[in-house]
Amino acid sequence: MNFKEKVFSIVKKIPKGKVLTYKEVARRVGSPNSYRAVGNILHTNFDKTIPCHRVIRSDGKF
């Protein structure tokens, strides 16, 4: 499984009503300093089954 697939797998598991930060997603993927890469991956996602809106910045912004 590559980095992008791991990110999507984690984001798909975020329950409705909950959020994670980009940094938390990166940490769960096993690459805690790759939070910008997580943001870039989610920014270019067009698959409606992946709830990208549940991933936010550390300061609480989208």
Tab-separated table of C-alpha atoms in Angstrom:
chain	number	residue	atom	x	y	z
A	1	MET	CA	0.000	0.000	0.000
A	2	ASN	CA	1.510	3.360	-0.985
A	3	PHE	CA	1.340	6.614	0.984
A	4	LYS	CA	-1.721	7.924	-0.897
A	5	GLU	CA	-3.657	4.694	-0.370
A	6	LYS	CA	-2.795	4.738	3.340
A	7	VAL	CA	-4.047	8.323	3.653
A	8	PHE	CA	-7.329	7.463	1.933
A	9	SER	CA	-7.740	4.358	4.093
A	10	ILE	CA	-7.374	6.374	7.302
A	11	VAL	CA	-9.639	9.201	6.140
A	12	LYS	CA	-12.363	6.720	5.146
A	13	LYS	CA	-12.382	5.457	8.748
A	14	ILE	CA	-13.076	8.864	10.332
A	15	PRO	CA	-16.562	8.548	11.855
A	16	LYS	CA	-19.338	10.952	10.967
A	17	GLY	CA	-19.232	13.939	13.307
A	18	LYS	CA	-15.517	13.541	14.053
A	19	VAL	CA	-12.456	15.210	12.539
A	20	LEU	CA	-8.704	14.651	12.406
A	21	THR	CA	-5.929	17.105	11.655
A	22	TYR	CA	-3.611	16.701	8.675
A	23	LYS	CA	-0.819	16.078	11.168
A	24	GLU	CA	-2.797	13.325	12.920
A	25	VAL	CA	-3.511	11.611	9.592
A	26	ALA	CA	0.207	11.821	8.724
A	27	ARG	CA	1.099	10.367	12.133
A	28	ARG	CA	-1.322	7.467	11.679
A	29	VAL	CA	0.163	6.750	8.254
A	30	GLY	CA	3.548	6.486	9.941
A	31	SER	CA	5.071	9.686	8.586
A	32	PRO	CA	4.350	12.452	11.136
A	33	ASN	CA	6.203	15.183	9.248
A	34	SER	CA	4.293	14.618	5.994
A	35	TYR	CA	1.176	16.594	6.919
A	36	ARG	CA	1.597	18.888	3.889
A	37	ALA	CA	1.675	15.845	1.615
A	38	VAL	CA	-1.556	14.668	3.249
A	39	GLY	CA	-3.120	18.043	2.445
A	40	ASN	CA	-1.985	17.871	-1.166
A	41	ILE	CA	-3.348	14.360	-1.578
A	42	LEU	CA	-6.734	15.287	-0.136
A	43	HIS	CA	-6.863	18.528	-2.147
A	44	THR	CA	-6.654	16.570	-5.410
A	45	ASN	CA	-9.149	13.882	-4.384
A	46	PHE	CA	-12.353	13.650	-6.420
A	47	ASP	CA	-13.709	10.410	-4.933
A	48	LYS	CA	-16.910	11.266	-3.066
A	49	THR	CA	-16.546	8.186	-0.828
A	50	ILE	CA	-13.514	9.739	0.890
A	51	PRO	CA	-14.701	12.333	3.453
A	52	CYS	CA	-11.903	14.893	3.009
A	53	HIS	CA	-14.017	17.504	4.807
A	54	ARG	CA	-13.322	15.624	8.047
A	55	VAL	CA	-9.641	16.572	7.938
A	56	ILE	CA	-8.794	20.023	9.242
A	57	ARG	CA	-5.788	22.172	10.086
A	58	SER	CA	-4.306	22.086	13.576
A	59	ASP	CA	-5.749	25.537	14.267
A	60	GLY	CA	-9.270	24.251	13.541
A	61	LYS	CA	-9.626	25.773	10.069
A	62	PHE	CA	-10.520	23.805	6.956
